[in-house]
CSV table of C-alpha atoms and ligand atoms in Angstrom, one decimal:
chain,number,residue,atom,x,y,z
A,10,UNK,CA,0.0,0.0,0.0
A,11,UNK,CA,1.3,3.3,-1.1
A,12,UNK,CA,2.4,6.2,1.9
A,13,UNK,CA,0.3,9.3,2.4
A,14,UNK,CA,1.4,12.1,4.1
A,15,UNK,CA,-0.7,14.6,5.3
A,16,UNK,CA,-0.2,17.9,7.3
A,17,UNK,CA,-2.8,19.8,9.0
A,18,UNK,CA,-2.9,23.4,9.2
A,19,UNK,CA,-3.1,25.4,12.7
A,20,UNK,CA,-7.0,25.9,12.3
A,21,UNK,CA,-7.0,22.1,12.5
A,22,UNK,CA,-4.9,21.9,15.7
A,23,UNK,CA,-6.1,24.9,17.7
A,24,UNK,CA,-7.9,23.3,20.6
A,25,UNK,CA,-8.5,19.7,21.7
A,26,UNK,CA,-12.0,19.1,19.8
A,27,UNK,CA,-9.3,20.0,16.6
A,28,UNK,CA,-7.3,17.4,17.4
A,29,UNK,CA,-9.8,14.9,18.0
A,30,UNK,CA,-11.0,15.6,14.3
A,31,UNK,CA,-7.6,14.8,13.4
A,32,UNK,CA,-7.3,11.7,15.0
A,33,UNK,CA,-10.1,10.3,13.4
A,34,UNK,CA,-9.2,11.3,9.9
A,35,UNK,CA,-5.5,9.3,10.2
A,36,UNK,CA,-7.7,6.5,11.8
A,37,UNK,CA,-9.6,6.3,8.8
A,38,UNK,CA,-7.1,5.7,6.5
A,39,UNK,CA,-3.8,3.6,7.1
A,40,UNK,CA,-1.9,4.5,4.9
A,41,UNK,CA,-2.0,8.3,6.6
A,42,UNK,CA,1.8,6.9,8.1
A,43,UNK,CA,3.6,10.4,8.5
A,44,UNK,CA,1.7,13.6,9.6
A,45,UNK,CA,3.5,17.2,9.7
A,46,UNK,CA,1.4,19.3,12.1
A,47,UNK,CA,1.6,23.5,12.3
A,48,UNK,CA,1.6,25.1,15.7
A,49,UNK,CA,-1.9,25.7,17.2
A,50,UNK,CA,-3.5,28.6,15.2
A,51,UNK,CA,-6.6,31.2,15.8
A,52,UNK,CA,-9.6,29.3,17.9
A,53,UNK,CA,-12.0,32.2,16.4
A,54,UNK,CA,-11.4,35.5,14.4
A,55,UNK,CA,-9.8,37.9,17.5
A,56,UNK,CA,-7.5,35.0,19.1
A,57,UNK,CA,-3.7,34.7,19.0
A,58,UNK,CA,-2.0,32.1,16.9
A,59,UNK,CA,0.8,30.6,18.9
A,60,UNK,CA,3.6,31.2,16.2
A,61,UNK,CA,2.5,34.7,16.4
A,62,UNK,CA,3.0,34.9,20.4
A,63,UNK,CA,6.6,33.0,20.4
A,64,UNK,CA,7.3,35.8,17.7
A,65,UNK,CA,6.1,38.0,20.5
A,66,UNK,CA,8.4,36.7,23.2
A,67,UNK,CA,11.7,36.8,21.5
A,68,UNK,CA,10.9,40.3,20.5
A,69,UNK,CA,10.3,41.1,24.7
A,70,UNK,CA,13.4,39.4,24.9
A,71,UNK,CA,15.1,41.7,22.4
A,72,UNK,CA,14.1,44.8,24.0
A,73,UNK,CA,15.2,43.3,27.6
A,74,UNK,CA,11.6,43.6,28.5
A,75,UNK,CA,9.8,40.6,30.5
A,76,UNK,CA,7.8,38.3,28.5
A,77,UNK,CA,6.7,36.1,31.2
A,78,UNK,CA,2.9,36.5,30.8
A,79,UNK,CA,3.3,36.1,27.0
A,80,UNK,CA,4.9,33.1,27.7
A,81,UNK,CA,2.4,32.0,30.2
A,82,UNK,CA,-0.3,32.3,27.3
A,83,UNK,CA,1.5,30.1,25.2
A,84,UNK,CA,2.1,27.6,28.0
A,85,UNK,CA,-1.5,27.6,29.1
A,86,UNK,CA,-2.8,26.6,25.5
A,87,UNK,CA,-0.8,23.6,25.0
A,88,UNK,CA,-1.2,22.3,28.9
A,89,UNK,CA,-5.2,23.0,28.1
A,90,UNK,CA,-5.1,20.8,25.2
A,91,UNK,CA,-2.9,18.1,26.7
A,92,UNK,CA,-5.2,18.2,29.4
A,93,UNK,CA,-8.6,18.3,27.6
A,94,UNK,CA,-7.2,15.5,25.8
A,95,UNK,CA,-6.4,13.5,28.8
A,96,UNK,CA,-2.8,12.7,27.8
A,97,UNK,CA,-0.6,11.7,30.7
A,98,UNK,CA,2.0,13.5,28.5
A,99,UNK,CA,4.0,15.9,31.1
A,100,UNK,CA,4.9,19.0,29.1
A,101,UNK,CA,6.3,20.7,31.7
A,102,UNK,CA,9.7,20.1,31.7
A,103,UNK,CA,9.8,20.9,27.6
A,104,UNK,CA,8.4,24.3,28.7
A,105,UNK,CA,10.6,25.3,31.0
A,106,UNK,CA,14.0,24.3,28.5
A,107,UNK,CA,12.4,26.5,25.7
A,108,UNK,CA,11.8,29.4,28.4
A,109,UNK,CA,15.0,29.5,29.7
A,110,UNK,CA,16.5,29.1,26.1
A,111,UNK,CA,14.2,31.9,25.5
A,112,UNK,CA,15.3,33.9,28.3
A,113,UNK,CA,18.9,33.3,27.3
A,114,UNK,CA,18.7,34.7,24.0
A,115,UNK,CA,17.5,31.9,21.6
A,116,UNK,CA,17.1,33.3,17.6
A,117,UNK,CA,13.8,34.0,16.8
A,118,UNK,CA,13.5,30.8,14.3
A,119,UNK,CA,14.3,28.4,17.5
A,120,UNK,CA,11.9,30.4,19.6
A,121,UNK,CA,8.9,30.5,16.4
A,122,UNK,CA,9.9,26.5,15.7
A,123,UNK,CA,8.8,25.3,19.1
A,124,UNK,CA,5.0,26.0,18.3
A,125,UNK,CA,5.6,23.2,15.6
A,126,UNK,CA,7.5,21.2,17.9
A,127,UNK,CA,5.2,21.2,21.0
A,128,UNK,CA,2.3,20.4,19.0
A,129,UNK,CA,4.0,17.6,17.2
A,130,UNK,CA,4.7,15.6,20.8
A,131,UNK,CA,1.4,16.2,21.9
A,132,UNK,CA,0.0,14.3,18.4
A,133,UNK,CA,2.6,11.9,18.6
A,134,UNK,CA,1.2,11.1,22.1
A,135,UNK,CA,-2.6,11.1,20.8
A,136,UNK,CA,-1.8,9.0,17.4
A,137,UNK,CA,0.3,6.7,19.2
A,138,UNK,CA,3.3,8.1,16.6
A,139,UNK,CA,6.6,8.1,17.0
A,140,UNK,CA,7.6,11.9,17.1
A,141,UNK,CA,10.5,12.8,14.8
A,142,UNK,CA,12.2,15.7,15.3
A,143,UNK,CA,12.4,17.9,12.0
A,144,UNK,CA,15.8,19.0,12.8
A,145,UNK,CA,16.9,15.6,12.5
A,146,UNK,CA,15.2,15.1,8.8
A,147,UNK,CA,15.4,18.6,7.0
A,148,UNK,CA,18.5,20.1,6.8
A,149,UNK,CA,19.5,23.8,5.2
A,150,UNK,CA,23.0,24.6,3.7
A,151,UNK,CA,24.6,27.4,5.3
A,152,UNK,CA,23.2,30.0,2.6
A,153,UNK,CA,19.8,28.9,4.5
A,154,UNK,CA,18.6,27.0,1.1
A,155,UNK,CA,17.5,23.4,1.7
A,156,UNK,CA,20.0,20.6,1.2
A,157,UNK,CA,17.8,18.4,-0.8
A,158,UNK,CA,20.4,15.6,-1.1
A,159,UNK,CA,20.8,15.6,2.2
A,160,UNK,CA,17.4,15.9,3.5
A,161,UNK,CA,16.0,12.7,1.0
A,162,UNK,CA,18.5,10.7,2.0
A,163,UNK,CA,17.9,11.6,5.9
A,164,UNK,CA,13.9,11.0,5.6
A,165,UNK,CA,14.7,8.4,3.8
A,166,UNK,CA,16.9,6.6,6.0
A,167,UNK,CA,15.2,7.7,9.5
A,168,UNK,CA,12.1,7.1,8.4
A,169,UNK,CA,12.6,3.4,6.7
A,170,UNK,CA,12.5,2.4,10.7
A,171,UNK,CA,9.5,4.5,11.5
A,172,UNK,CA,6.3,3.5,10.3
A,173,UNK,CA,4.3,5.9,11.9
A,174,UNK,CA,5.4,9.2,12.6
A,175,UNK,CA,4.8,12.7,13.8
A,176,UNK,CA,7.0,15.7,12.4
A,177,UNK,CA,6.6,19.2,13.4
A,178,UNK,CA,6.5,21.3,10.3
A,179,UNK,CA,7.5,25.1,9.5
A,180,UNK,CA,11.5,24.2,10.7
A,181,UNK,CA,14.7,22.1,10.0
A,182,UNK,CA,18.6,22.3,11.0
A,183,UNK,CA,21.5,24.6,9.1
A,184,UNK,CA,24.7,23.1,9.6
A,185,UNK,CA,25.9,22.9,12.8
A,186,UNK,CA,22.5,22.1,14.3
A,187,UNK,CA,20.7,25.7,14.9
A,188,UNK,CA,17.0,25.6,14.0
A,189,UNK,CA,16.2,27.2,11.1
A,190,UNK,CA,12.4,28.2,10.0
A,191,UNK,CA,10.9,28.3,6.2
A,192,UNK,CA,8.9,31.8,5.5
A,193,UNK,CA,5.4,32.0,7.5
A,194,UNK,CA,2.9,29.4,6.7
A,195,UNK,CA,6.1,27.3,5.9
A,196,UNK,CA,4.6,23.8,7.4
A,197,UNK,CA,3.4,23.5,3.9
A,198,UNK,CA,6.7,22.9,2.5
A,199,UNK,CA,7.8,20.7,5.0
A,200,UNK,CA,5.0,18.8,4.6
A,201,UNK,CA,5.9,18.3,0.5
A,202,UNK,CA,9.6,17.7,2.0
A,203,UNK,CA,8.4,14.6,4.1
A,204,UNK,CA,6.5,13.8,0.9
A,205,UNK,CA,8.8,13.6,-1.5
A,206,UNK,CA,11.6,12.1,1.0
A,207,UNK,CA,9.6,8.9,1.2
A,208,UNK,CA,8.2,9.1,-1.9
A,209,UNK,CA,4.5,9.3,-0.7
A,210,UNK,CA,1.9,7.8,-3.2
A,211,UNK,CA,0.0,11.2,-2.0
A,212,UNK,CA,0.6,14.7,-0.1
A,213,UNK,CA,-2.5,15.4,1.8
A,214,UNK,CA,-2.9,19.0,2.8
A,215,UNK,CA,-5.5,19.0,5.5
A,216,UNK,CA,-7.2,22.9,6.2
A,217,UNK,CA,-10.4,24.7,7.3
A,218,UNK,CA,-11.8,25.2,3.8
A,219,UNK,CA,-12.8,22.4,1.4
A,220,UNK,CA,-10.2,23.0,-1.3
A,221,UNK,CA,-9.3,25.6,-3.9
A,222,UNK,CA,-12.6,27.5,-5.3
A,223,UNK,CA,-13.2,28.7,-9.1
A,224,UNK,CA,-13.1,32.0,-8.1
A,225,UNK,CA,-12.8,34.1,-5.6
A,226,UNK,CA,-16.2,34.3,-3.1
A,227,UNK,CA,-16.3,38.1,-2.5
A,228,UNK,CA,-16.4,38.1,-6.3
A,229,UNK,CA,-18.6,35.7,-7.0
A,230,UNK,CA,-21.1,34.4,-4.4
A,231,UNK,CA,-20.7,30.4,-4.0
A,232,UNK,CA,-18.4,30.0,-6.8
A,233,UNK,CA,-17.8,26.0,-7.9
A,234,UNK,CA,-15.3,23.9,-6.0
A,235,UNK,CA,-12.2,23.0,-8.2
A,236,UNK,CA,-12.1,19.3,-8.2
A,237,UNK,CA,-8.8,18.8,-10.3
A,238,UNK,CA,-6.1,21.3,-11.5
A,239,UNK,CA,-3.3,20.6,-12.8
A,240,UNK,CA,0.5,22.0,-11.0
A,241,UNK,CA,1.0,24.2,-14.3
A,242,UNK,CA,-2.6,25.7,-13.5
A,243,UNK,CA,-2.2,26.4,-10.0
A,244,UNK,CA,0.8,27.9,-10.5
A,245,UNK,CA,-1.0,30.7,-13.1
A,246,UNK,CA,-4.0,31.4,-10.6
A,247,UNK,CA,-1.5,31.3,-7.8
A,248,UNK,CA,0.4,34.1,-9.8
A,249,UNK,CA,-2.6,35.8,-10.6
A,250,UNK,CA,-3.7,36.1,-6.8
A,251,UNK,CA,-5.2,33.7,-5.8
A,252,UNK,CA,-4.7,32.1,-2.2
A,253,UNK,CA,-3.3,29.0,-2.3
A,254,UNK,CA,-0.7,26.9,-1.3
A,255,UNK,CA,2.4,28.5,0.0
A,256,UNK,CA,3.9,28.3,-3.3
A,257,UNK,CA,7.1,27.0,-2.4
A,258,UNK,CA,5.2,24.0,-1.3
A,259,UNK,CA,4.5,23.0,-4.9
A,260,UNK,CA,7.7,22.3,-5.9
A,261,UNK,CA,9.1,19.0,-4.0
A,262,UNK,CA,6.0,17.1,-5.1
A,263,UNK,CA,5.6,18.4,-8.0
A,264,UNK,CA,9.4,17.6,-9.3
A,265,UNK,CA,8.7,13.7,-8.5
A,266,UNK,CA,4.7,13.6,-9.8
A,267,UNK,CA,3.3,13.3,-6.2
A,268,UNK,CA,-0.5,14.9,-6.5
A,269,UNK,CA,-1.5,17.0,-3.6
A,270,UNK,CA,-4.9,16.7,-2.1
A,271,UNK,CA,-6.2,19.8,-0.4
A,272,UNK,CA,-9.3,18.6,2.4
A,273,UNK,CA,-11.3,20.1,4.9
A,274,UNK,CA,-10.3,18.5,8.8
A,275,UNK,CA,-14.1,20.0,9.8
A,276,UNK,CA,-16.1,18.7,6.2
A,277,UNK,CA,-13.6,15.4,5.8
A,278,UNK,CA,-16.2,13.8,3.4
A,279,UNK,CA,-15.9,16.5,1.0
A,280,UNK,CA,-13.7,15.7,-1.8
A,281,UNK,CA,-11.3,18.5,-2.0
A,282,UNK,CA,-9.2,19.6,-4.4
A,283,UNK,CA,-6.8,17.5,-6.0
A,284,UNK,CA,-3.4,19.0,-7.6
A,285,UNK,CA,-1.8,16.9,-10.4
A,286,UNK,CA,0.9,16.5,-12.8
A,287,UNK,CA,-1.3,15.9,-15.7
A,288,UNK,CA,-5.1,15.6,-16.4
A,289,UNK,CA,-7.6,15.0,-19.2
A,290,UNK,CA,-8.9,18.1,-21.1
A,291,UNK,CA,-12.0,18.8,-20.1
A,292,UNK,CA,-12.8,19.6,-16.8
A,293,UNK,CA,-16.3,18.5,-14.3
A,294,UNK,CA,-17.0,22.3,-15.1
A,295,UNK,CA,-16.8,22.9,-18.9
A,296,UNK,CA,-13.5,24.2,-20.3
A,297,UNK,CA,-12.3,26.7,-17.6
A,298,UNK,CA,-10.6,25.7,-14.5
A,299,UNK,CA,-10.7,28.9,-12.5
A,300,UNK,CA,-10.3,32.9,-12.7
A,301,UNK,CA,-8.3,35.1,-11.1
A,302,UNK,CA,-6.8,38.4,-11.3
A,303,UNK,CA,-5.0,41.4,-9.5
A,304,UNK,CA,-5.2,45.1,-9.4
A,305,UNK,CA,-2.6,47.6,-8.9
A,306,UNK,CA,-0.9,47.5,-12.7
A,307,UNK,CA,0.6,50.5,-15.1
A,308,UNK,CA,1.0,50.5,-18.7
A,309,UNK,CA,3.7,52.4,-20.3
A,310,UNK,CA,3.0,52.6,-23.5
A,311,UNK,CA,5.3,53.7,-26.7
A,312,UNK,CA,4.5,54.8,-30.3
A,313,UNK,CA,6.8,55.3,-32.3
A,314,UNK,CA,6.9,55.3,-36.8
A,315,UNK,CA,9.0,52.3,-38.2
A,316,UNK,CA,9.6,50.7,-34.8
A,317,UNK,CA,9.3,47.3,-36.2
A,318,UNK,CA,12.3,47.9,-38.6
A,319,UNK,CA,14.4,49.3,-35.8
A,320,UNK,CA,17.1,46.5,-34.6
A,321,UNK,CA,17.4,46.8,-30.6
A,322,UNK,CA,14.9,48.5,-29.7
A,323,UNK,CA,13.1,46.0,-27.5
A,324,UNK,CA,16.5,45.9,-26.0
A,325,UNK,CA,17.0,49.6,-25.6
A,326,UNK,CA,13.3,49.6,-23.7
A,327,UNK,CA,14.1,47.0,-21.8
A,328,UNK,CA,17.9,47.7,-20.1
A,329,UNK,CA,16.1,50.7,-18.8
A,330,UNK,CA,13.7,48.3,-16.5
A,331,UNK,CA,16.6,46.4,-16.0
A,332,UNK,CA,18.6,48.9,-15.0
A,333,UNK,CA,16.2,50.2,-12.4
A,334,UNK,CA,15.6,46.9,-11.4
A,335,UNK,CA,12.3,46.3,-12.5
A,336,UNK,CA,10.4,43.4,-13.7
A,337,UNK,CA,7.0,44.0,-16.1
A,338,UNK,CA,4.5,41.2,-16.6
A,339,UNK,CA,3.8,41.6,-20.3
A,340,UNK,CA,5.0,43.4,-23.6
A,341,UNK,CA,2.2,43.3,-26.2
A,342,UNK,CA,3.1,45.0,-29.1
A,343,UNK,CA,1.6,46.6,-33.0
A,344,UNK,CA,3.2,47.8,-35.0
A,345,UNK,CA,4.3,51.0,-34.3
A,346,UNK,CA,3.6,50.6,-30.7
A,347,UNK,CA,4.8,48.5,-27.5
A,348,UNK,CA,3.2,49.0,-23.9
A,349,UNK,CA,4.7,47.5,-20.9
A,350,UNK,CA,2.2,46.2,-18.1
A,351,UNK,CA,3.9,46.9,-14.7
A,352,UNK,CA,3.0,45.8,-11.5
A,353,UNK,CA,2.6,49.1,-9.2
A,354,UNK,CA,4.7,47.7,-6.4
A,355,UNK,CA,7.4,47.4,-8.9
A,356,UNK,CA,7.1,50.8,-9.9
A,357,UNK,CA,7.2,52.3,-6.3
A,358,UNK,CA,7.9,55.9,-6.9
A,359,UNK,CA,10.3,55.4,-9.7
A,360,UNK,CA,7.7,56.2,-12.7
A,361,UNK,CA,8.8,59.7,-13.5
A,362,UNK,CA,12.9,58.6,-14.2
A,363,UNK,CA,12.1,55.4,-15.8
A,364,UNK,CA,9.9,57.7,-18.4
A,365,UNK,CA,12.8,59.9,-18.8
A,366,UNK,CA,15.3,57.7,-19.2
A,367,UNK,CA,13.1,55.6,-21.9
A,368,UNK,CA,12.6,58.6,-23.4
A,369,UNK,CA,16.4,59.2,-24.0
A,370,UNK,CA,17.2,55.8,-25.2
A,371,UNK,CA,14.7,55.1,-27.3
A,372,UNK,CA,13.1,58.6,-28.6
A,373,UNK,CA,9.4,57.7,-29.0
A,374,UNK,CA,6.9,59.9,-30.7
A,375,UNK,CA,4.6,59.6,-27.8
A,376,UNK,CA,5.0,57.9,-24.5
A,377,UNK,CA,1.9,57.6,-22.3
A,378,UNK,CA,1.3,56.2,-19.1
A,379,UNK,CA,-2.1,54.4,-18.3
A,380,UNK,CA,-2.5,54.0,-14.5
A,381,UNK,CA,-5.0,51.8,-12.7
A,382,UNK,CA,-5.3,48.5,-14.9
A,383,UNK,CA,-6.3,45.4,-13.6
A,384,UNK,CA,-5.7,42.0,-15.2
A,385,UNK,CA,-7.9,38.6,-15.2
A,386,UNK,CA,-6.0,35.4,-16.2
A,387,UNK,CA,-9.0,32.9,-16.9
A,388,UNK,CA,-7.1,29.4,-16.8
A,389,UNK,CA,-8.1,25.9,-18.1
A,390,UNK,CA,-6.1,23.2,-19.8
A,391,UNK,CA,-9.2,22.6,-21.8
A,392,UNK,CA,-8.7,25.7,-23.5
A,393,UNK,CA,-6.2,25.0,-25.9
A,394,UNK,CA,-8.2,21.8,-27.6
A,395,UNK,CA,-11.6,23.9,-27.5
A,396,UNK,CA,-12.6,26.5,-30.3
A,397,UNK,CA,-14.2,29.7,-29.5
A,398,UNK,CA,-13.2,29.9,-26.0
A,399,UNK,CA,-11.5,33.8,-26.5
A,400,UNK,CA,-14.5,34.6,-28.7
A,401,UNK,CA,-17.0,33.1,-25.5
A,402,UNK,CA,-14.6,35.6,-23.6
A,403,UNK,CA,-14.8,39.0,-25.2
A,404,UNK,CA,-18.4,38.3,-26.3
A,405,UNK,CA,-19.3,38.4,-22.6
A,406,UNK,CA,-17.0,41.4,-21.6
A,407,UNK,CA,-18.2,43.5,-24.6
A,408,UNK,CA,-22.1,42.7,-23.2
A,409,UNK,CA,-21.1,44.3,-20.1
A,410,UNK,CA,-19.7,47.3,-21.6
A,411,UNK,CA,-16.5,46.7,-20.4
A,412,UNK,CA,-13.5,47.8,-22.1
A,413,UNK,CA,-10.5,45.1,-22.6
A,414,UNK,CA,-7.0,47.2,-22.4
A,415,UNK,CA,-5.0,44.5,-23.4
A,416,UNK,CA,-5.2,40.5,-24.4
A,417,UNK,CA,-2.3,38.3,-23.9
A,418,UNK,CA,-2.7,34.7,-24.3
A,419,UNK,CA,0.3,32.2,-23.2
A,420,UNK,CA,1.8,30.4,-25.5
A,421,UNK,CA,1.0,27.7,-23.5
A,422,UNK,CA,-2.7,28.8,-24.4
A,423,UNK,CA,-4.2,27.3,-21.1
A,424,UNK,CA,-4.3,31.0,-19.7
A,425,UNK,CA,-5.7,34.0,-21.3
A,426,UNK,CA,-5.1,37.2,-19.7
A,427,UNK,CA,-7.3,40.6,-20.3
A,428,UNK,CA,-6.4,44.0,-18.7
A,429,UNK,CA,-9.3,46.2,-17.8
A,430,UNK,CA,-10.1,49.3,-15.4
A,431,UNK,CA,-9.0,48.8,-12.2
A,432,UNK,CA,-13.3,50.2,-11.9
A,433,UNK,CA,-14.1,47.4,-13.9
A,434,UNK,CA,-12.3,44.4,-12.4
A,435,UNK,CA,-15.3,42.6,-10.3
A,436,UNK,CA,-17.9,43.0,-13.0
A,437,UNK,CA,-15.3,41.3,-15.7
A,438,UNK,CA,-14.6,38.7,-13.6
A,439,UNK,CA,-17.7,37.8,-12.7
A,440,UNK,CA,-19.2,38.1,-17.1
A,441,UNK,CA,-16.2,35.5,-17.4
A,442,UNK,CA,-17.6,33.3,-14.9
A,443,UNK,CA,-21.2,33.4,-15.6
A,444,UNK,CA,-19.7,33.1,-18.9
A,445,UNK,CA,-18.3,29.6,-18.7
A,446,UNK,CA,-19.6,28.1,-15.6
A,447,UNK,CA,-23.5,29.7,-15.9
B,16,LIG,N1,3.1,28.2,12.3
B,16,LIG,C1,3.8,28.8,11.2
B,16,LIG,C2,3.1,30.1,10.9
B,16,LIG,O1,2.2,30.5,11.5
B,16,LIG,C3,3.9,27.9,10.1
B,16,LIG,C4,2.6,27.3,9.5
B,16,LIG,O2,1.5,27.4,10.2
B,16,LIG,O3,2.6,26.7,8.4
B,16,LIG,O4,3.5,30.7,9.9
C-alpha cells in the first residue's frame, strides 16, 4: 500500500475538539503513516496564533523587557489541550527548557519553531506516533537554502524504521544544528519535503476550507469547488492572486509527480481539491478551471513610426527596467507601438525617471502612461483543444460594456489574460464566470 502524508494546518490543531478531528481522519485511512502538524493557530477570528506569540516573546526578549505573561499564554494553551485531551504527556519540563533558552537569547527561528514542535509531541502522544524531530530530517546549507540531497537521503533513511510518525512542520537544521524556520505558513513545504523524501503515493494538505474555489467568493457568491487542476494551472491562478498553497510548497512534489490533495479537517467527506501533474482536457466544469486576477498594474505605453524595422529596440526599452531593477508582466506590441504592463509595487515611486530615461534611449513619438489597470488570467487546460473559447470571452466582456485594455494569451494557451479598469475588475470577472460556468 502506497504512503500518504498529510499535514494539518493550525485551524486544524487549535484546541483539543481539533485534534480529536484529526485523529479520526488518520484513523480512517492507514496509509496516513507520517503527519507534519503547524503550531496551534486562531480558535475564532480575534485569538492569537501561537507562532504569532513565540514571535512575540523573542521580540520582549530583544528589547530586555519581561515576557513572562506572553509566555504563560503560550504555555497555558498547549497544557489545556494536553489536558482536555487527557494525555498523561508531562509537558512541563519541555516548557521550561524552551523558556530559559528563551530567556537566554535563543534566535527567533528556535523560539517561532517550538509552536511546531510542542504540537508535534502532543499528536505523537494522541496517534500513538513516533515523534521525529524535523531537525533531525530537513537540513538547510549554510546559505539557508535546503539541502535536498541531504534531507531525501535523511527521511529516507530515519524514516525506513519508522512507520508511523509525527514531524513538526515550519523548521529544520543549518549546519551545525541551529533551527532554522521556512517563511510564514512554511509547514506546507515541509510537509511536500516529508513527501517527497519517502516518496508518498499522495501529499494530503488537510485545512479549514474544502479546497481551492473557481473564483474568488467576495467576487462571486458560491463560486464552484475546483475538483482537479493541474501543478501548471495552479501555478497561473496562484500568480494571478489567488490564495493558495504556500507556493514554495508545490515544488518538492511536483518535481517527483506526487498529486496533492487539499481537504477540509471539519467537512472530511468532501472531496477537496486535488493537484496533479497531468489531467484530461476537459474539466467536471466545462473548459475553464478557475479565474483570477489582480489590481494595482501601469501601462507604459510607446509609439513610435518604423519601430518594427528598428534593430534593438526591444532591448534599448528593456535595459532601462533592467537597469532600475524592474520586472514587467507583459509586452504586447503593433506595429508602431509597444506597452509595458507593470506591477505598481514594482514601480514604487520610480515612474517619472524610468519615463525619462526611456525617453532618451529610445526617442518615441509619444509615450503615455495608463494607471490603474487590472488584469484577469481565466485558466483551463481545456482551452487549448476547445474552439471559441476567447470569442465566449470577449463576447461576454463586450455585453457588459467593459472595455478590454490589453489580451495576452500564453503560448502555453491554457491561460488568457485581459487588462481592464481597475473600476471594472469585479464586474469582468464575474461576465467571465457566468460566462463559462452559468
Ligand atoms: N506556524 C507557522 C506560521 O504561523 C507555520 C505554519 O503554520 O505553516 O507561519
Amino acid at each position: 500500500m502506497g504512503i500518504k502524508v498529510a499535514k494539518f494546518g493550525g485551524t486544524s490543531l487549535a484546541d483539543a475538539e481539533q485534534f480529536r478531528k484529526v485523529r479520526a481522519i488518520v484513523a480512517a485511512d492507514p496509509a496516513r503513516r507520517y503527519i507534519v502538524p503547524s503550531a496551534p493557530g486562531k480558535r475564532h477570528p480575534r485569538d492569537q496564533k501561537i507562532t504569532d506569540l513565540l514571535y512575540l516573546c523573542h521580540a520582549h526578549v530583544q528589547q530586555e523587557v519581561p515576557f513572562d505573561d506572553v509566555f504563560s499564554i503560550v504555555a497555558e494553551r498547549f497544557l489545556g489541550i494536553v489536558h482536555d485531551l487527557g494525555l498523561a504527556l508531562d509537558l512541563r519540563p519541555y516548557l521550561d527548557e524552551i523558556k530559559e533558552r528563551i530567556a537566554r537569547g535563543a534566535s527567533a527561528d528556535y523560539t517561532a519553531s517550538r509552536g511546531e514542535y510542542l504540537n508535534a509531541l502532543i499528536l505523537a502522544e494522541l496517534l500513538g506516533y513516533e515523534f521525529v524531530d524535523a531537525a533531525e530530517v530537513i537540513f538547510f546549507r549554510p546559505d539557508g537554502t535546503l539541502d535536498r540531497e541531504r534531507t531525501w537521503r535523511a527521511l529516507a533513511e530515519r524514516l525506513a524504521a519508522v512507520p508511523r510518525a509525527v514531524i513538526p512542520g515550519f523548521y529544520g537544521a543549518l549546519p551545525g544544528g541551529a533551527i532554522k524556520t521556512f517563511p510564514r505558513g512554511g509547514s506546507d513545504i515541509s510537509g511536500a519535503i516529508v513527501a517527497r523524501g519517502i516518496g508518498a503515493e499522495l501529499y494530503e494538505n488537510w485545512t479549514d476550507v474544502s479546497g481551492f474555489l473557481m473564483a474568488d467568493p467576495r467576487i462571486v457568491p458560491n463560486p464552484k469547488p475546483i475538483e482537479l487542476i493541474t501543478y501548471r494551472e495552479l501555478r497561473e491562478l496562484a500568480y494571478m492572486g489567488a490564495s493558495v498553497l504556500h507556493e514554495e510548497a508545490i515544488f518538492p512534489v511536483r518535481e517527483a509527480g506526487i498529486p496533492i490533495r487539499i481537504k477540509n479537517t471539519n467537512a472530511p467527506e468532501d472531496p477537496g481539491t486535488l493537484i496533479v501533474r497531468d489531467a484530461p482536457p476537459v474539466t467536471p466544469n466545462g473548459t475553464i478551471t478557475g479565474i483570477a486576477g489582480r489590481k494595482d498594474f501601469t501601462v507604459i505605453a510607446l509609439e513610435k513610426a518604423l519601430m518594427n524595422a528598428e534593430i534593438g529596440f526591444g532591448r534599448k526599452l528593456l535595459s532601462v527596467l533592467e537597469a532600475n531593477g524592474i520586472s514587467f508582466e507583459h509586452m504586447p506590441s503593433g506595429i508602431d507601438t509597444i506597452s509595458l504592463v507593470i506591477a505598481d509595487a514594482q514601480l514604487n515611486h520610480k515612474l517619472d525617471k524610468v519615463l525619462e530615461e526611456i525617453r532618451q534611449q529610445c526617442r518615441p513619438d509619444s509615450l503615455e502612461v495608463h494607471p490603474n489597470m487590472a488584469l484577469i488570467a481565466t485558466v483551463g487546460r481545456g482551452m487549448a483543444y476547445t474552439p471559441g473559447i476567447a470569442g465566449k470571452l470577449f463576447g461576454a466582456l463586450g455585453r457588459e460594456g467593459i472595455n478590454v485594455r490589453m489580451i495576452d494569451q500564453g503560448s502555453s494557451e491554457i491561460n488568457i489574460i485581459v487588462g481592464v479598469d481597475s473600476q471594472d475588475f469585479e464586474r469582468a470577472v464575474r461576465a467571465i464566470y457566468h460566462a463559462f460556468v452559468g
